Every structure is written in structure tokens, then in C-alpha cells.
JSON list of C-alpha atoms in Angstrom, two decimals:
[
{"chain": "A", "resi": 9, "resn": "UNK", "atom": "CA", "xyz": [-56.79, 13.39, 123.28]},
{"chain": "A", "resi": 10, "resn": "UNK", "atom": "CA", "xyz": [-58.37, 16.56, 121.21]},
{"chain": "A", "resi": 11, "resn": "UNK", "atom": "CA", "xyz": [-55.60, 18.45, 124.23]},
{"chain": "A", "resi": 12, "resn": "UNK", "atom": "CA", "xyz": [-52.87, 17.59, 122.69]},
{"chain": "A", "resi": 13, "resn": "UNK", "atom": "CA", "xyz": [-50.09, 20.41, 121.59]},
{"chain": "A", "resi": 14, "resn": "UNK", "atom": "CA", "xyz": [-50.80, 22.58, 119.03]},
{"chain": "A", "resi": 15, "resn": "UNK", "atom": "CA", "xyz": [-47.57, 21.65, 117.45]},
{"chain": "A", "resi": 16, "resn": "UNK", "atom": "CA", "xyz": [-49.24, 17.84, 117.03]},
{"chain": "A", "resi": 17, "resn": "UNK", "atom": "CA", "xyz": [-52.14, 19.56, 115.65]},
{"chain": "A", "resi": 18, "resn": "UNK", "atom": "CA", "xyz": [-50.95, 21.07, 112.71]},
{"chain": "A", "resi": 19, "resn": "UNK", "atom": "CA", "xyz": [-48.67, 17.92, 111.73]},
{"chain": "A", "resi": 20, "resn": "UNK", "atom": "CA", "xyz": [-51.06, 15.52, 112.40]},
{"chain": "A", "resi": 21, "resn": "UNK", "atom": "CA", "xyz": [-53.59, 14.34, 109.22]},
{"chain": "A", "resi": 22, "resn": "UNK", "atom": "CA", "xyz": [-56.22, 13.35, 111.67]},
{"chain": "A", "resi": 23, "resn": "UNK", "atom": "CA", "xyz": [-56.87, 14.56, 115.64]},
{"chain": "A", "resi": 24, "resn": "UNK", "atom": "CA", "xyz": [-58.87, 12.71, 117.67]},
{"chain": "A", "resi": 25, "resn": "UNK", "atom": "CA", "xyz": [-61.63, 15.57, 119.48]},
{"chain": "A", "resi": 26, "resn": "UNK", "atom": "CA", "xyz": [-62.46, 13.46, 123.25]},
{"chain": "A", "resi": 27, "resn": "UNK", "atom": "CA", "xyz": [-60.92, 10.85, 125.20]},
{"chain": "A", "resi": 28, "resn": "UNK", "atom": "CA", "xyz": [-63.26, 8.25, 123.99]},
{"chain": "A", "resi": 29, "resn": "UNK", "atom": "CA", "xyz": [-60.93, 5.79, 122.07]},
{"chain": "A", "resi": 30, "resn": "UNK", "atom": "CA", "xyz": [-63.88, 3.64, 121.25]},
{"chain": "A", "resi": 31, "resn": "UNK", "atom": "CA", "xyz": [-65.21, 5.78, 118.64]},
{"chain": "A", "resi": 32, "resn": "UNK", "atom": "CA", "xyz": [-61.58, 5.14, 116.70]},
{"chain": "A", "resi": 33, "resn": "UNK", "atom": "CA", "xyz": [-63.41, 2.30, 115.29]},
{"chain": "A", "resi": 34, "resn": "UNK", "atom": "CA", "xyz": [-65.92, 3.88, 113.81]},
{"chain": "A", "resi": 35, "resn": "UNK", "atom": "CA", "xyz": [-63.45, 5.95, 112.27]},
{"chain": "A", "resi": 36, "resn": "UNK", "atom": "CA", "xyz": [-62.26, 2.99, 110.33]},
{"chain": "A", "resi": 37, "resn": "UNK", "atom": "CA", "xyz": [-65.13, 1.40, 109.44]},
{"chain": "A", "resi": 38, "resn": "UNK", "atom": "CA", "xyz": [-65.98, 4.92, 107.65]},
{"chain": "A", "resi": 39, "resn": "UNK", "atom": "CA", "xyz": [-62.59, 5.02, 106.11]},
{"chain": "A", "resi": 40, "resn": "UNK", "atom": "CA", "xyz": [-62.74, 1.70, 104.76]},
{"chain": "A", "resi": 41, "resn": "UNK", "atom": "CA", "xyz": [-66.40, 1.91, 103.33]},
{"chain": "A", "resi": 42, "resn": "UNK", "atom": "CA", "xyz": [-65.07, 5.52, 101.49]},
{"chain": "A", "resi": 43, "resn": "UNK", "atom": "CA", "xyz": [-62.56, 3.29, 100.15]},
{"chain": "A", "resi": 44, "resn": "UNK", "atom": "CA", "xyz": [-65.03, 0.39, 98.65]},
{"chain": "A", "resi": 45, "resn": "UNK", "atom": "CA", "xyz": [-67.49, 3.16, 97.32]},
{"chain": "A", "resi": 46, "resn": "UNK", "atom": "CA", "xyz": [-64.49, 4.96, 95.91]},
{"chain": "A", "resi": 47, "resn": "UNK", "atom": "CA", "xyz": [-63.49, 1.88, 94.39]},
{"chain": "A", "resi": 48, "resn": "UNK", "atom": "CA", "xyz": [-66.84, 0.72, 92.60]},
{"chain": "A", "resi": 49, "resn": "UNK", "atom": "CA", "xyz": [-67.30, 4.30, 91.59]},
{"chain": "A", "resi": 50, "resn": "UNK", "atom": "CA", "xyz": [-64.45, 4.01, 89.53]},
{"chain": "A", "resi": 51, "resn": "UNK", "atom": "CA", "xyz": [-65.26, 0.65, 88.41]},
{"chain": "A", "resi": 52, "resn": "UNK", "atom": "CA", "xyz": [-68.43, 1.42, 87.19]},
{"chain": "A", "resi": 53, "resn": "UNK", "atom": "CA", "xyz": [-66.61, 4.92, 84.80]},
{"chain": "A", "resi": 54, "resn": "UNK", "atom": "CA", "xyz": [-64.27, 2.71, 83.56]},
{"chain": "A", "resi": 55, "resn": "UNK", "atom": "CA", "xyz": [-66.69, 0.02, 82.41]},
{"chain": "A", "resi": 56, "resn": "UNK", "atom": "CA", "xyz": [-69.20, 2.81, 80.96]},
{"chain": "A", "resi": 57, "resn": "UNK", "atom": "CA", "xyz": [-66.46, 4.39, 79.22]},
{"chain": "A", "resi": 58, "resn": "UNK", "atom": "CA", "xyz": [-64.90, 1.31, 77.95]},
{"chain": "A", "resi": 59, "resn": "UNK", "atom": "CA", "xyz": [-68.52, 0.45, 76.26]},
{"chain": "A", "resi": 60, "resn": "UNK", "atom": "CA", "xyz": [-69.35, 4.27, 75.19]},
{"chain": "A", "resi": 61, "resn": "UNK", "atom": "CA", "xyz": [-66.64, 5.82, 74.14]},
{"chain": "A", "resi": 62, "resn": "UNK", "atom": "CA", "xyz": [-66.08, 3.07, 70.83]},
{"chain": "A", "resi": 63, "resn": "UNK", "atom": "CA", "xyz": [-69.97, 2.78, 70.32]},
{"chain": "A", "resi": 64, "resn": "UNK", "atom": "CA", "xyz": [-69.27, 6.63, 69.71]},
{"chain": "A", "resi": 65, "resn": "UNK", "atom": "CA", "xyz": [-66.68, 6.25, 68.21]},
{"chain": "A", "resi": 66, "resn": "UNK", "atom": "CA", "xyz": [-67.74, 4.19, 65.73]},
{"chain": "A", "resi": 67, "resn": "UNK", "atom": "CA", "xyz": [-71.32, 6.37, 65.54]},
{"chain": "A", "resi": 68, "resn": "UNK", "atom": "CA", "xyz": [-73.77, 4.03, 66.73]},
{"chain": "A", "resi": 69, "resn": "UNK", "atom": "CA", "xyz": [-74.52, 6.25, 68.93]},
{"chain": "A", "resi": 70, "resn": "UNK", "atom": "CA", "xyz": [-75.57, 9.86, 68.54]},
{"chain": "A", "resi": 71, "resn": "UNK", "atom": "CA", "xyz": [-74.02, 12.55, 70.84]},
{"chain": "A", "resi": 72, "resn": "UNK", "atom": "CA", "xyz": [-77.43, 13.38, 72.51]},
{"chain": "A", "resi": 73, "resn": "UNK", "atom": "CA", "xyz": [-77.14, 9.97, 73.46]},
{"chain": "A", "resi": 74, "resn": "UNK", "atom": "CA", "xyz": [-73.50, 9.96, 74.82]},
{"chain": "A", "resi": 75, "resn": "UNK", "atom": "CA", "xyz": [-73.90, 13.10, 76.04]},
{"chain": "A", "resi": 76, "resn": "UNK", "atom": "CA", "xyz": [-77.50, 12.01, 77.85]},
{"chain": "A", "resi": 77, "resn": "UNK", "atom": "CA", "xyz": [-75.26, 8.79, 79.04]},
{"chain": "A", "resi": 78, "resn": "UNK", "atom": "CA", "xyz": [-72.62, 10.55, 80.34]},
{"chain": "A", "resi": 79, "resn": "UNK", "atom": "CA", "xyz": [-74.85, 13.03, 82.91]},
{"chain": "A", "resi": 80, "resn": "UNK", "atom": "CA", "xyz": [-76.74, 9.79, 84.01]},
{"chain": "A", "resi": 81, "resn": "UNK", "atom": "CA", "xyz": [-73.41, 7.97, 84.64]},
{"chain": "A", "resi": 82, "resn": "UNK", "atom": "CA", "xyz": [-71.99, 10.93, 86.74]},
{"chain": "A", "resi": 83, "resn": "UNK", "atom": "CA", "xyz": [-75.67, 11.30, 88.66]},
{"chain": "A", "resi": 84, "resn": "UNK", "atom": "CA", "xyz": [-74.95, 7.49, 88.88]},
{"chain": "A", "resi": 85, "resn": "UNK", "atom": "CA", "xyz": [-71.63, 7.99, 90.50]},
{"chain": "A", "resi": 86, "resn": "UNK", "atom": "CA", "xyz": [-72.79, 10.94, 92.84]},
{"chain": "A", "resi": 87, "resn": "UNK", "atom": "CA", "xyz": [-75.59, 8.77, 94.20]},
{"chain": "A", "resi": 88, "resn": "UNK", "atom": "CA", "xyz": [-73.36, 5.88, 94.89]},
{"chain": "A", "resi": 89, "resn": "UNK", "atom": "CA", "xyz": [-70.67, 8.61, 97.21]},
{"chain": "A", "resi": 90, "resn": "UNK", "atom": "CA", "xyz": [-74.25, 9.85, 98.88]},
{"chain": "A", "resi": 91, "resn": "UNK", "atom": "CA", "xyz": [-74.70, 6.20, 100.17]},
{"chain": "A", "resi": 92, "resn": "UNK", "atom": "CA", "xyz": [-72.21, 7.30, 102.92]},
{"chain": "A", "resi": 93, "resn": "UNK", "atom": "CA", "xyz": [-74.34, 9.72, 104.60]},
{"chain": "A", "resi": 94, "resn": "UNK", "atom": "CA", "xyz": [-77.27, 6.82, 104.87]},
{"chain": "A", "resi": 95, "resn": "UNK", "atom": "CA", "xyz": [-78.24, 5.01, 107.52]},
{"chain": "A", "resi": 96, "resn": "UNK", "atom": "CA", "xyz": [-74.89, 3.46, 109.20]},
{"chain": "A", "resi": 97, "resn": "UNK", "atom": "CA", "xyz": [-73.01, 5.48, 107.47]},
{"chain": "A", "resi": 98, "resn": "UNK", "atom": "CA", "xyz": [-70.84, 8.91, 107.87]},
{"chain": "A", "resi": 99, "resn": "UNK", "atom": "CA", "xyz": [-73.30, 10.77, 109.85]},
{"chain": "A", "resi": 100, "resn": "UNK", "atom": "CA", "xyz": [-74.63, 7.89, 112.11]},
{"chain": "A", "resi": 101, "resn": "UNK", "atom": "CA", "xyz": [-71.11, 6.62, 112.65]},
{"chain": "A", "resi": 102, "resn": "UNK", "atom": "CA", "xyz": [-69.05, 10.02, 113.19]},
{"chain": "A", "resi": 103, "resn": "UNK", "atom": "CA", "xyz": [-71.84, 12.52, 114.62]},
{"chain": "A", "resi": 104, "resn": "UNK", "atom": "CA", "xyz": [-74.07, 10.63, 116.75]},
{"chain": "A", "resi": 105, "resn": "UNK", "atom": "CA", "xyz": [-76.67, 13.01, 118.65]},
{"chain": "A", "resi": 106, "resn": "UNK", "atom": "CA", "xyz": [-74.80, 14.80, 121.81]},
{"chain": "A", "resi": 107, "resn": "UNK", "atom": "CA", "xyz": [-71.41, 13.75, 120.99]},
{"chain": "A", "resi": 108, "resn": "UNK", "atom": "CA", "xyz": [-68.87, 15.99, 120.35]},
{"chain": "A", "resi": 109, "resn": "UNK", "atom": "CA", "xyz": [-67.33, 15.10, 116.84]},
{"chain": "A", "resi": 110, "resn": "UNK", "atom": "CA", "xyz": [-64.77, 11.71, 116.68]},
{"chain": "A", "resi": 111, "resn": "UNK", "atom": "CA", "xyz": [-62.26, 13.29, 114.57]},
{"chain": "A", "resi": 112, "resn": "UNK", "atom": "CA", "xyz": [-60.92, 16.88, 112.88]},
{"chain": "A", "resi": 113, "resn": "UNK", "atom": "CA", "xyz": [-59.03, 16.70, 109.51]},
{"chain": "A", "resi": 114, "resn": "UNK", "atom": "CA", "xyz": [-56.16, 18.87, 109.49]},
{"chain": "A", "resi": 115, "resn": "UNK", "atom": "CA", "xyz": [-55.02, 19.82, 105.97]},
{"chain": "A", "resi": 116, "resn": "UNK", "atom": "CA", "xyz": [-53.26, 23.15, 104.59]}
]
């Protein structure tokens, strides 16, 4: 399927590399668990902000502190995207050892 024109190539968002239509699953499943970690990412910015931003506000708490909250919130939210590239995740899903990559990502 990674043969196909190179007309298809460029218009397609995603090109399958191999014949192995198996691995389209896998695909998925990593699509759909960027989604949820996407999703509770921005969750969890909109609650911290929604709780820090009137504390500061209102000056219960000092900017150090904000400030200090803020970096551990976006370390917070970093960590949570990393989760992907655990175990069962991007790289155990998408590049197992030998195989030739499930998928290309054609943007310009």
C-alpha cells in the first residue's frame, strides 16, 4: 500500500508504508489514546486556571507562587503527553522491532 502514486501521496493526510493492513489498528488505538490524553491535558489547565488565576487575582497568592504553579502545571501537562511513548503506547504500537514503520504523515 506504501506503492501507491505519488499523486495519492501528497493528497493523502496519512499513507500506509507495507501491505500489512493489520497494523491499521494500531493506528487507531494510538489516535484515539492522543485524543483522551489531549483531552485530560486540557482538562486539567482549565481547572488549574479556573482555581489560580482568581486566588491571584484576588492576592492570596504571591506571584512566586503562581508563577512556581504555573511551571509545575505545564511539567504536569508535558508528563501526561510523554505517557504515549510508554509501554503500549506510540513506540510499542507504531515501531515494533524489525518492522518497517505503519504509517507516514504527509503535511505541507
Amino acid at each position: 500500500m506504501g506503492g501507491g502514486t505519488d499523486l495519492a501521496h501528497i493528497s493523502a493526510d496519512v499513507v500506509l508504508l507495507g501491505d500489512d493492513l493489520a497494523r491499521l489498528s494500531s493506528v487507531f488505538d494510538t489516535a484515539r489514546a492522543t485524543l483522551r490524553i489531549i483531552h485530560q491535558n486540557l482538562a486539567w489547565a482549565a481547572a488549574y486556571n479556573a482555581v489560580a488565576i482568581p486566588l491571584a487575582v484576588a492576592g492570596w497568592i504571591t506571584p512566586l507562587v503562581a508563577g512556581i504553579g504555573m511551571a509545575a502545571s505545564s511539567l504536569l501537562v508535558v508528563a501526561n503527553a510523554l505517557r504515549l511513548l510508554g509501554a503500549g503506547g506510540l513506540s510499542s504500537s507504531l515501531a515494533r522491532r524489525g518492522d518497517p514503520p505503519a504509517l507516514a504523515l504527509t503535511r505541507e
